[in-house]
mmCIF file of C-alpha atoms in Angstrom:
data_model
loop_
_atom_site.group_PDB
_atom_site.id
_atom_site.type_symbol
_atom_site.label_atom_id
_atom_site.label_comp_id
_atom_site.label_asym_id
_atom_site.label_seq_id
_atom_site.Cartn_x
_atom_site.Cartn_y
_atom_site.Cartn_z
ATOM 1 C CA MET A 13 1.438 15.567 10.775
ATOM 2 C CA GLN A 14 1.268 11.857 10.160
ATOM 3 C CA TYR A 15 1.964 10.536 6.564
ATOM 4 C CA LEU A 16 0.622 7.515 4.705
ATOM 5 C CA LEU A 17 2.725 6.434 1.685
ATOM 6 C CA LEU A 18 0.864 5.167 -1.299
ATOM 7 C CA PRO A 19 3.366 3.780 -3.894
ATOM 8 C CA PHE A 20 2.319 3.117 -7.511
ATOM 9 C CA THR A 21 3.880 1.493 -10.520
ATOM 10 C CA HIS A 22 1.029 0.300 -12.627
ATOM 11 C CA SER A 23 -2.843 -0.491 -12.970
ATOM 12 C CA ILE A 24 -5.001 2.288 -11.336
ATOM 13 C CA ASP A 25 -7.509 0.549 -9.024
ATOM 14 C CA ARG A 26 -10.500 2.586 -7.817
ATOM 15 C CA GLU A 27 -11.228 0.348 -4.829
ATOM 16 C CA ALA A 28 -7.622 0.501 -3.594
ATOM 17 C CA ILE A 29 -7.528 4.262 -4.038
ATOM 18 C CA ASP A 30 -10.930 4.766 -2.196
ATOM 19 C CA GLN A 31 -9.515 2.652 0.708
ATOM 20 C CA ALA A 32 -6.412 4.618 0.814
ATOM 21 C CA LEU A 33 -8.298 7.920 1.047
ATOM 22 C CA VAL A 34 -10.598 6.508 3.785
ATOM 23 C CA MET A 35 -7.584 5.428 5.858
ATOM 24 C CA ALA A 36 -5.874 8.843 5.358
ATOM 25 C CA GLU A 37 -9.079 10.561 6.470
ATOM 26 C CA ASN A 38 -9.722 8.378 9.444
ATOM 27 C CA LEU A 39 -6.091 8.550 10.572
ATOM 28 C CA SER A 40 -5.921 12.381 9.969
ATOM 29 C CA ALA A 41 -2.912 11.643 7.826
ATOM 30 C CA CYS A 42 -1.412 13.307 4.723
ATOM 31 C CA LEU A 43 -1.575 10.736 1.894
ATOM 32 C CA VAL A 44 1.636 10.926 -0.047
ATOM 33 C CA CYS A 45 1.095 9.397 -3.512
ATOM 34 C CA VAL A 46 4.293 8.370 -5.367
ATOM 35 C CA ALA A 47 4.306 7.214 -8.894
ATOM 36 C CA PHE A 48 7.513 5.159 -9.088
ATOM 37 C CA ILE A 49 8.864 4.701 -12.522
ATOM 38 C CA PRO A 50 11.534 1.978 -12.430
ATOM 39 C CA CYS A 51 14.534 2.756 -14.743
ATOM 40 C CA SER A 52 18.130 1.889 -15.243
ATOM 41 C CA PRO A 53 20.877 3.980 -13.649
ATOM 42 C CA ASP A 54 20.985 5.854 -17.033
ATOM 43 C CA LYS A 55 17.633 7.575 -16.000
ATOM 44 C CA HIS A 56 15.402 7.633 -19.121
ATOM 45 C CA LYS A 57 16.943 4.510 -20.997
ATOM 46 C CA GLY A 58 14.392 1.807 -21.746
ATOM 47 C CA ILE A 59 11.364 3.550 -20.106
ATOM 48 C CA ARG A 60 8.068 2.888 -21.998
ATOM 49 C CA LEU A 61 6.080 5.883 -22.729
ATOM 50 C CA GLU A 62 2.883 4.101 -21.323
ATOM 51 C CA ARG A 63 4.471 3.759 -17.918
ATOM 52 C CA ILE A 64 5.081 7.546 -17.725
ATOM 53 C CA GLN A 65 1.588 8.217 -18.998
ATOM 54 C CA GLN A 66 -0.010 5.768 -16.534
ATOM 55 C CA ALA A 67 2.001 7.495 -13.724
ATOM 56 C CA LYS A 68 0.762 10.937 -14.642
ATOM 57 C CA ASP A 69 -2.873 9.505 -14.926
ATOM 58 C CA PHE A 70 -2.547 8.048 -11.475
ATOM 59 C CA LEU A 71 -1.384 11.370 -9.936
ATOM 60 C CA GLU A 72 -4.082 13.247 -11.665
ATOM 61 C CA TYR A 73 -6.722 10.855 -10.500
ATOM 62 C CA MET A 74 -5.545 11.006 -6.996
ATOM 63 C CA TYR A 75 -5.587 14.762 -7.071
ATOM 64 C CA TYR A 76 -9.206 14.756 -8.351
ATOM 65 C CA ARG A 77 -10.348 12.088 -5.637
ATOM 66 C CA ALA A 78 -8.549 13.794 -2.729
ATOM 67 C CA ARG A 79 -10.332 17.125 -3.705
ATOM 68 C CA GLN A 80 -13.673 15.321 -3.678
ATOM 69 C CA THR A 81 -12.968 13.798 -0.244
ATOM 70 C CA GLY A 82 -11.118 16.616 1.417
ATOM 71 C CA VAL A 83 -8.078 14.456 2.164
ATOM 72 C CA THR A 84 -4.662 16.203 2.437
ATOM 73 C CA LEU A 85 -2.510 14.929 -0.469
ATOM 74 C CA GLN A 86 1.133 15.092 -1.694
ATOM 75 C CA ARG A 87 1.980 13.783 -5.189
ATOM 76 C CA MET A 88 5.372 12.992 -6.598
ATOM 77 C CA GLU A 89 6.794 11.134 -9.678
ATOM 78 C CA LEU A 90 10.172 9.370 -9.057
ATOM 79 C CA TYR A 91 12.486 7.589 -11.450
ATOM 80 C CA VAL A 92 14.291 4.918 -9.532
ATOM 81 C CA PRO A 93 16.706 2.114 -10.408
ATOM 82 C CA ASN A 94 15.731 0.109 -7.271
ATOM 83 C CA LEU A 95 12.060 0.116 -6.438
ATOM 84 C CA GLU A 96 11.813 -1.591 -3.013
ATOM 85 C CA GLU A 97 14.774 0.195 -1.664
ATOM 86 C CA SER A 98 13.332 3.559 -2.870
ATOM 87 C CA ILE A 99 9.951 2.846 -1.310
ATOM 88 C CA LEU A 100 11.634 1.956 2.050
ATOM 89 C CA ARG A 101 13.932 4.882 1.928
ATOM 90 C CA LEU A 102 11.093 7.418 1.246
ATOM 91 C CA SER A 103 9.133 5.905 4.057
ATOM 92 C CA GLN A 104 11.935 6.422 6.484
ATOM 93 C CA GLU A 105 12.544 9.937 5.220
ATOM 94 C CA MET A 106 8.859 10.690 6.175
ATOM 95 C CA ASP A 107 9.411 9.728 9.839
ATOM 96 C CA ASN A 108 8.714 5.951 9.094
ATOM 97 C CA ALA A 109 5.399 6.637 7.340
ATOM 98 C CA PRO A 110 3.315 3.474 6.877
ATOM 99 C CA ILE A 111 3.283 2.099 3.340
ATOM 100 C CA LEU A 112 -0.216 1.157 1.938
ATOM 101 C CA LEU A 113 0.023 -2.094 0.037
ATOM 102 C CA PHE A 114 -2.968 -3.772 -1.720
ATOM 103 C CA THR A 115 -3.555 -7.261 -3.117
ATOM 104 C CA ARG A 116 -6.505 -9.016 -4.605
ATOM 105 C CA HIS A 117 -6.322 -12.800 -4.393
ATOM 106 C CA GLU A 118 -2.883 -13.529 -5.770
ATOM 107 C CA ARG A 119 -2.278 -10.262 -7.610
ATOM 108 C CA GLY A 120 -0.564 -7.104 -6.481
ATOM 109 C CA ILE A 121 -2.667 -3.893 -6.916
ATOM 110 C CA LEU A 122 -0.940 -0.682 -7.780
ATOM 111 C CA LEU A 123 2.439 -2.705 -7.337
ATOM 112 C CA ASP A 124 3.719 -5.971 -8.582
ATOM 113 C CA LEU A 125 3.137 -8.847 -6.077
ATOM 114 C CA SER A 126 6.977 -9.392 -5.931
ATOM 115 C CA THR A 127 7.543 -5.817 -4.887
ATOM 116 C CA ILE A 128 4.869 -6.063 -2.196
ATOM 117 C CA ARG A 129 6.383 -9.364 -0.831
ATOM 118 C CA ASN A 130 9.928 -7.809 -0.647
ATOM 119 C CA VAL A 131 8.587 -4.675 1.088
ATOM 120 C CA ILE A 132 6.688 -6.796 3.723
ATOM 121 C CA GLU A 133 9.648 -9.122 4.327
ATOM 122 C CA ASP A 134 12.093 -6.189 4.971
ATOM 123 C CA GLU A 135 12.442 -5.735 8.693
ATOM 124 C CA ARG A 136 12.713 -1.859 8.235
ATOM 125 C CA SER A 137 9.086 -1.711 6.781
ATOM 126 C CA ARG A 138 6.141 -0.241 8.441
ATOM 127 C CA TYR A 139 2.992 -1.067 6.373
ATOM 128 C CA TYR A 140 -0.712 -1.770 5.942
ATOM 129 C CA LEU A 141 -1.543 -4.629 3.804
ATOM 130 C CA LEU A 142 -5.202 -4.662 2.528
ATOM 131 C CA LEU A 143 -6.448 -7.748 0.817
ATOM 132 C CA LEU A 144 -9.281 -6.552 -1.469
ATOM 133 C CA ALA A 145 -12.362 -8.685 -2.260
ATOM 134 C CA GLN A 146 -12.522 -10.410 -5.538
ATOM 135 C CA HIS A 147 -15.483 -9.584 -7.840
ATOM 136 C CA HIS A 148 -17.660 -12.333 -6.306
ATOM 137 C CA GLY A 149 -17.036 -10.837 -2.877
ATOM 138 C CA SER A 150 -14.669 -13.412 -1.318
ATOM 139 C CA ILE A 151 -11.208 -12.519 0.211
ATOM 140 C CA ALA A 152 -8.348 -15.008 -0.192
ATOM 141 C CA LEU A 153 -5.171 -14.878 1.808
ATOM 142 C CA PRO A 154 -2.290 -14.801 -0.684
ATOM 143 C CA GLN A 155 0.095 -17.769 -0.565
ATOM 144 C CA PHE A 156 3.111 -15.633 -0.070
ATOM 145 C CA LEU A 157 1.747 -14.714 3.449
ATOM 146 C CA GLN A 158 1.573 -18.083 4.750
ATOM 147 C CA PRO A 159 5.193 -18.648 5.518
ATOM 148 C CA LEU A 160 5.435 -15.111 6.932
ATOM 149 C CA LEU A 161 2.424 -15.791 9.348
ATOM 150 C CA GLN A 162 3.946 -19.192 10.391
ATOM 151 C CA LYS A 163 7.433 -17.606 11.042
ATOM 152 C CA TYR A 164 5.887 -15.299 13.714
ATOM 153 C CA GLN A 165 3.406 -17.741 15.123
ATOM 154 C CA GLY A 166 3.822 -17.953 18.985
ATOM 155 C CA THR A 167 6.301 -14.954 19.164
ATOM 156 C CA ALA A 168 5.936 -11.565 20.303
ATOM 157 C CA LYS A 169 5.540 -10.426 16.725
ATOM 158 C CA ALA A 170 2.490 -12.854 16.041
ATOM 159 C CA PRO A 171 -0.313 -11.217 14.211
ATOM 160 C CA ALA A 172 -3.475 -10.134 15.979
ATOM 161 C CA LEU A 173 -6.767 -10.747 14.181
ATOM 162 C CA ARG A 174 -9.393 -8.037 14.143
ATOM 163 C CA PHE A 175 -12.566 -7.477 12.158
ATOM 164 C CA LEU A 176 -13.396 -3.976 10.973
ATOM 165 C CA GLY A 177 -16.480 -2.502 9.517
ATOM 166 C CA PRO A 178 -16.548 -1.282 5.925
ATOM 167 C CA HIS A 179 -14.661 1.945 5.097
ATOM 168 C CA ARG A 180 -13.340 2.217 8.815
ATOM 169 C CA ALA A 181 -9.866 2.715 9.929
ATOM 170 C CA ASP A 182 -9.687 2.809 13.714
ATOM 171 C CA PRO A 183 -6.176 4.018 14.825
ATOM 172 C CA GLU A 184 -6.533 2.581 18.319
ATOM 173 C CA SER A 185 -7.314 -0.829 16.934
ATOM 174 C CA MET A 186 -4.589 -0.762 14.319
ATOM 175 C CA LEU A 187 -1.423 0.685 15.959
ATOM 176 C CA LEU A 188 0.105 -1.767 18.283
ATOM 177 C CA GLY A 189 3.625 -0.485 18.914
ATOM 178 C CA SER A 190 6.106 -2.962 17.276
ATOM 179 C CA HIS A 191 3.612 -5.816 17.009
ATOM 180 C CA ARG A 192 2.442 -7.113 13.635
ATOM 181 C CA LEU A 193 -1.295 -6.708 13.096
ATOM 182 C CA LEU A 194 -3.672 -8.679 10.891
ATOM 183 C CA ASP A 195 -7.073 -7.248 10.189
ATOM 184 C CA ILE A 196 -9.724 -9.253 8.299
ATOM 185 C CA ARG A 197 -12.686 -7.643 6.747
ATOM 186 C CA ASN A 198 -15.502 -9.846 5.584
ATOM 187 C CA GLY A 199 -17.753 -9.764 2.432
ATOM 188 C CA SER A 200 -16.742 -6.984 0.087
ATOM 189 C CA GLN A 201 -14.588 -5.373 2.836
ATOM 190 C CA PRO A 202 -10.833 -5.325 2.443
ATOM 191 C CA PHE A 203 -8.446 -7.569 4.574
ATOM 192 C CA LEU A 204 -5.856 -5.414 6.343
ATOM 193 C CA ARG A 205 -2.593 -6.360 7.696
ATOM 194 C CA SER A 206 -0.006 -4.022 9.225
ATOM 195 C CA ASN A 207 3.316 -4.123 10.725
ATOM 196 C CA PHE A 208 4.359 -1.634 13.388
#
């Protein structure tokens, strides 16, 4: 079975969760939702209770939404001292499962923007980056992506641009071997970028 990894540290976002469920359904994949709780090596030292509660709320909400949509779901809560490394290691342990990452304008959704940037810039990562529409419907390319796109311009890893319909994840248009893929969705549809 194919897996999609959905990492979470903060701020439940309904649109991102709906897109993750749609992708899992259309790719016939098991959605692995992981609530990562960053901590010091001394496991529970300095962890705020609201982080733990938000992680539990996220996992419960995912269970509820997956039951509604019929998507196969696995849930876990992990206390980790190194967030980015833990996300990448878990992805590799699941047969290099793609990591679902979300941004809206210049903000990270479900994860901090710095974590998203670090995961994307790591050569080991396989991911889908979905840029969600702002409240007025426009989609903006985050500034941190500009240098990355320029870095691969004119190379074999240069991104391909594709337009997808709303709530549609077509495996044939997204999986391009080792190439990077950049999908843009217009209007209220998300912008999707993946690295395979």
